């Protein structure tokens, strides 16, 4: 049985978000790597692509869940909040990916590997998608804004009842 009240938004369950954030990109990129014959894409699907998505979903989801409850819902539209956090996550991941692509090849075991060169693409794309979807689901689990009751600015004429 569901513990959700009728008409209430679906609950935000962090472990499900993290599981889906890992499984879906890994399955899609892994399938693409197998179909196109790109073993590096297949390996990246289960490491940098799926792992980054799961890490971003876990960190962002935990941060969003810890936000203090407010007496009124947020005013930012769901799409704008999702897009903004997706862009912020992509920018941060791009910085990490560029730094890693520069410094990881200096490690002798990774000097000939193509893996560090994939990071400036894999990390921002995975982060943006995971942050956008996680924020979208989280905002969808919050109560919707209701119309505010306003006092009329001009007195309303009274209706006569016969």
CSV table of C-alpha atoms in Angstrom, one decimal:
chain,number,residue,atom,x,y,z
A,1,UNK,CA,0.0,0.0,0.0
A,2,UNK,CA,1.1,3.5,-0.7
A,3,UNK,CA,1.7,5.9,2.2
A,4,UNK,CA,1.1,8.9,-0.1
A,5,UNK,CA,-2.1,10.9,0.2
A,6,UNK,CA,-4.4,11.1,-2.8
A,7,UNK,CA,-3.3,13.9,-5.0
A,8,UNK,CA,0.0,14.4,-3.3
A,9,UNK,CA,3.2,14.5,-5.3
A,10,UNK,CA,5.3,11.3,-5.5
A,11,UNK,CA,7.9,11.0,-2.8
A,12,UNK,CA,11.6,11.7,-3.6
A,13,UNK,CA,13.5,8.5,-2.9
A,14,UNK,CA,17.3,9.1,-3.1
A,15,UNK,CA,18.4,5.5,-3.6
A,16,UNK,CA,16.1,5.1,-6.6
A,17,UNK,CA,17.4,8.3,-8.1
A,18,UNK,CA,21.0,7.1,-7.7
A,19,UNK,CA,20.2,3.7,-9.1
A,20,UNK,CA,18.5,5.1,-12.2
A,21,UNK,CA,21.2,7.7,-12.6
A,22,UNK,CA,23.8,5.0,-12.9
A,23,UNK,CA,21.8,2.3,-14.8
A,24,UNK,CA,20.3,4.3,-17.6
A,25,UNK,CA,23.3,6.2,-18.9
A,26,UNK,CA,25.5,3.1,-18.5
A,27,UNK,CA,23.0,0.9,-20.4
A,28,UNK,CA,22.5,3.5,-23.2
A,29,UNK,CA,26.2,4.3,-23.6
A,30,UNK,CA,27.2,0.7,-23.2
A,31,UNK,CA,24.7,-0.4,-25.9
A,32,UNK,CA,26.0,2.4,-28.2
A,33,UNK,CA,29.6,1.2,-27.6
A,34,UNK,CA,28.7,-2.4,-28.4
A,35,UNK,CA,26.6,-1.5,-31.5
A,36,UNK,CA,29.2,0.9,-33.0
A,37,UNK,CA,32.2,-1.3,-32.0
A,38,UNK,CA,33.8,1.2,-29.7
A,39,UNK,CA,35.2,-0.7,-26.7
A,40,UNK,CA,36.4,2.5,-25.0
A,41,UNK,CA,32.8,3.8,-25.0
A,42,UNK,CA,31.6,0.5,-23.6
A,43,UNK,CA,34.2,0.7,-20.8
A,44,UNK,CA,33.4,4.4,-20.1
A,45,UNK,CA,29.7,3.6,-19.9
A,46,UNK,CA,30.2,1.7,-16.7
A,47,UNK,CA,32.9,3.9,-15.2
A,48,UNK,CA,33.0,7.6,-16.0
A,49,UNK,CA,29.6,8.0,-17.6
A,50,UNK,CA,27.5,5.9,-15.2
A,51,UNK,CA,29.7,6.6,-12.2
A,52,UNK,CA,29.6,10.3,-12.7
A,53,UNK,CA,25.8,10.3,-13.1
A,54,UNK,CA,25.4,8.3,-9.9
A,55,UNK,CA,27.8,10.5,-7.9
A,56,UNK,CA,26.1,13.7,-9.0
A,57,UNK,CA,22.6,12.3,-8.3
A,58,UNK,CA,23.7,11.1,-4.8
A,59,UNK,CA,25.4,14.4,-3.9
A,60,UNK,CA,22.8,16.7,-5.3
A,61,UNK,CA,19.9,14.6,-4.1
A,62,UNK,CA,21.3,14.5,-0.5
A,63,UNK,CA,21.9,18.3,-0.6
A,64,UNK,CA,18.4,18.9,-1.8
A,65,UNK,CA,16.8,16.6,0.8
A,66,UNK,CA,18.7,18.4,3.6
A,67,UNK,CA,17.2,21.8,2.6
A,68,UNK,CA,15.0,23.1,5.4
A,69,UNK,CA,11.3,22.8,4.9
A,70,UNK,CA,9.7,26.1,4.0
A,71,UNK,CA,6.3,27.3,4.9
A,72,UNK,CA,5.6,28.1,1.2
A,73,UNK,CA,6.9,26.4,-1.9
A,74,UNK,CA,9.7,27.9,-4.0
A,75,UNK,CA,8.9,30.5,-6.6
A,76,UNK,CA,11.4,29.4,-9.3
A,77,UNK,CA,9.7,27.4,-12.0
A,78,UNK,CA,10.6,23.7,-12.0
A,79,UNK,CA,12.2,23.8,-15.5
A,80,UNK,CA,14.3,26.8,-14.7
A,81,UNK,CA,15.6,25.4,-11.5
A,82,UNK,CA,16.4,22.1,-13.2
A,83,UNK,CA,18.2,23.8,-16.1
A,84,UNK,CA,20.2,26.0,-13.8
A,85,UNK,CA,21.4,23.2,-11.6
A,86,UNK,CA,22.2,21.1,-14.7
A,87,UNK,CA,24.3,23.9,-16.2
A,88,UNK,CA,26.1,24.5,-12.9
A,89,UNK,CA,26.9,20.8,-12.6
A,90,UNK,CA,28.1,20.7,-16.2
A,91,UNK,CA,30.4,23.7,-15.6
A,92,UNK,CA,31.9,22.2,-12.5
A,93,UNK,CA,32.4,18.8,-14.1
A,94,UNK,CA,34.0,20.4,-17.2
A,95,UNK,CA,36.5,22.1,-14.9
A,96,UNK,CA,37.3,18.8,-13.2
A,97,UNK,CA,37.4,16.9,-16.5
A,98,UNK,CA,39.8,19.4,-18.1
A,99,UNK,CA,42.1,19.3,-15.0
A,100,UNK,CA,42.0,15.5,-14.9
A,101,UNK,CA,42.7,15.3,-18.7
A,102,UNK,CA,45.8,17.5,-18.2
A,103,UNK,CA,47.2,15.8,-15.1
A,104,UNK,CA,46.3,12.2,-15.3
A,105,UNK,CA,48.5,11.4,-18.4
A,106,UNK,CA,51.5,12.3,-16.2
A,107,UNK,CA,50.9,9.2,-14.3
A,108,UNK,CA,53.0,6.5,-16.0
A,109,UNK,CA,50.2,3.8,-16.0
A,110,UNK,CA,47.8,6.2,-17.7
A,111,UNK,CA,50.2,7.9,-20.1
A,112,UNK,CA,49.2,5.8,-23.1
A,113,UNK,CA,45.5,5.4,-22.1
A,114,UNK,CA,42.8,7.3,-24.1
A,115,UNK,CA,40.6,7.3,-21.0
A,116,UNK,CA,41.8,10.7,-19.5
A,117,UNK,CA,41.1,12.4,-22.9
A,118,UNK,CA,37.4,11.3,-22.6
A,119,UNK,CA,36.9,13.1,-19.3
A,120,UNK,CA,36.2,16.6,-20.6
A,121,UNK,CA,33.2,15.2,-22.6
A,122,UNK,CA,32.0,12.4,-20.3
A,123,UNK,CA,31.9,14.3,-17.0
A,124,UNK,CA,30.0,17.4,-18.1
A,125,UNK,CA,27.4,15.5,-20.1
A,126,UNK,CA,26.8,13.0,-17.4
A,127,UNK,CA,26.7,15.6,-14.7
A,128,UNK,CA,24.3,17.9,-16.6
A,129,UNK,CA,21.8,15.1,-17.3
A,130,UNK,CA,22.0,13.7,-13.7
A,131,UNK,CA,21.6,17.1,-12.1
A,132,UNK,CA,18.7,18.1,-14.4
A,133,UNK,CA,16.8,14.9,-13.8
A,134,UNK,CA,17.4,14.7,-10.1
A,135,UNK,CA,16.3,18.4,-9.6
A,136,UNK,CA,13.3,17.8,-11.8
A,137,UNK,CA,12.2,14.8,-9.7
A,138,UNK,CA,13.0,16.6,-6.4
A,139,UNK,CA,11.0,19.7,-7.4
A,140,UNK,CA,8.1,17.4,-8.5
A,141,UNK,CA,8.0,15.9,-5.1
A,142,UNK,CA,7.4,19.3,-3.4
A,143,UNK,CA,3.9,20.7,-2.9
A,144,UNK,CA,2.7,22.9,-5.8
A,145,UNK,CA,2.2,26.6,-5.3
A,146,UNK,CA,-1.4,27.4,-4.6
A,147,UNK,CA,-3.2,30.6,-5.5
A,148,UNK,CA,-2.8,33.3,-2.8
A,149,UNK,CA,-6.0,34.7,-1.3
A,150,UNK,CA,-6.0,38.4,-2.0
A,151,UNK,CA,-8.3,41.0,-0.6
A,152,UNK,CA,-10.3,42.8,-3.2
A,153,UNK,CA,-9.0,46.3,-4.0
A,154,UNK,CA,-12.5,47.8,-4.5
A,155,UNK,CA,-15.6,46.9,-2.5
A,156,UNK,CA,-17.8,44.5,-4.3
A,157,UNK,CA,-21.5,45.4,-4.7
A,158,UNK,CA,-23.7,43.2,-2.6
A,159,UNK,CA,-26.1,41.0,-4.4
A,160,UNK,CA,-29.7,41.2,-3.4
A,161,UNK,CA,-31.5,38.0,-2.7
A,162,UNK,CA,-35.2,37.9,-3.2
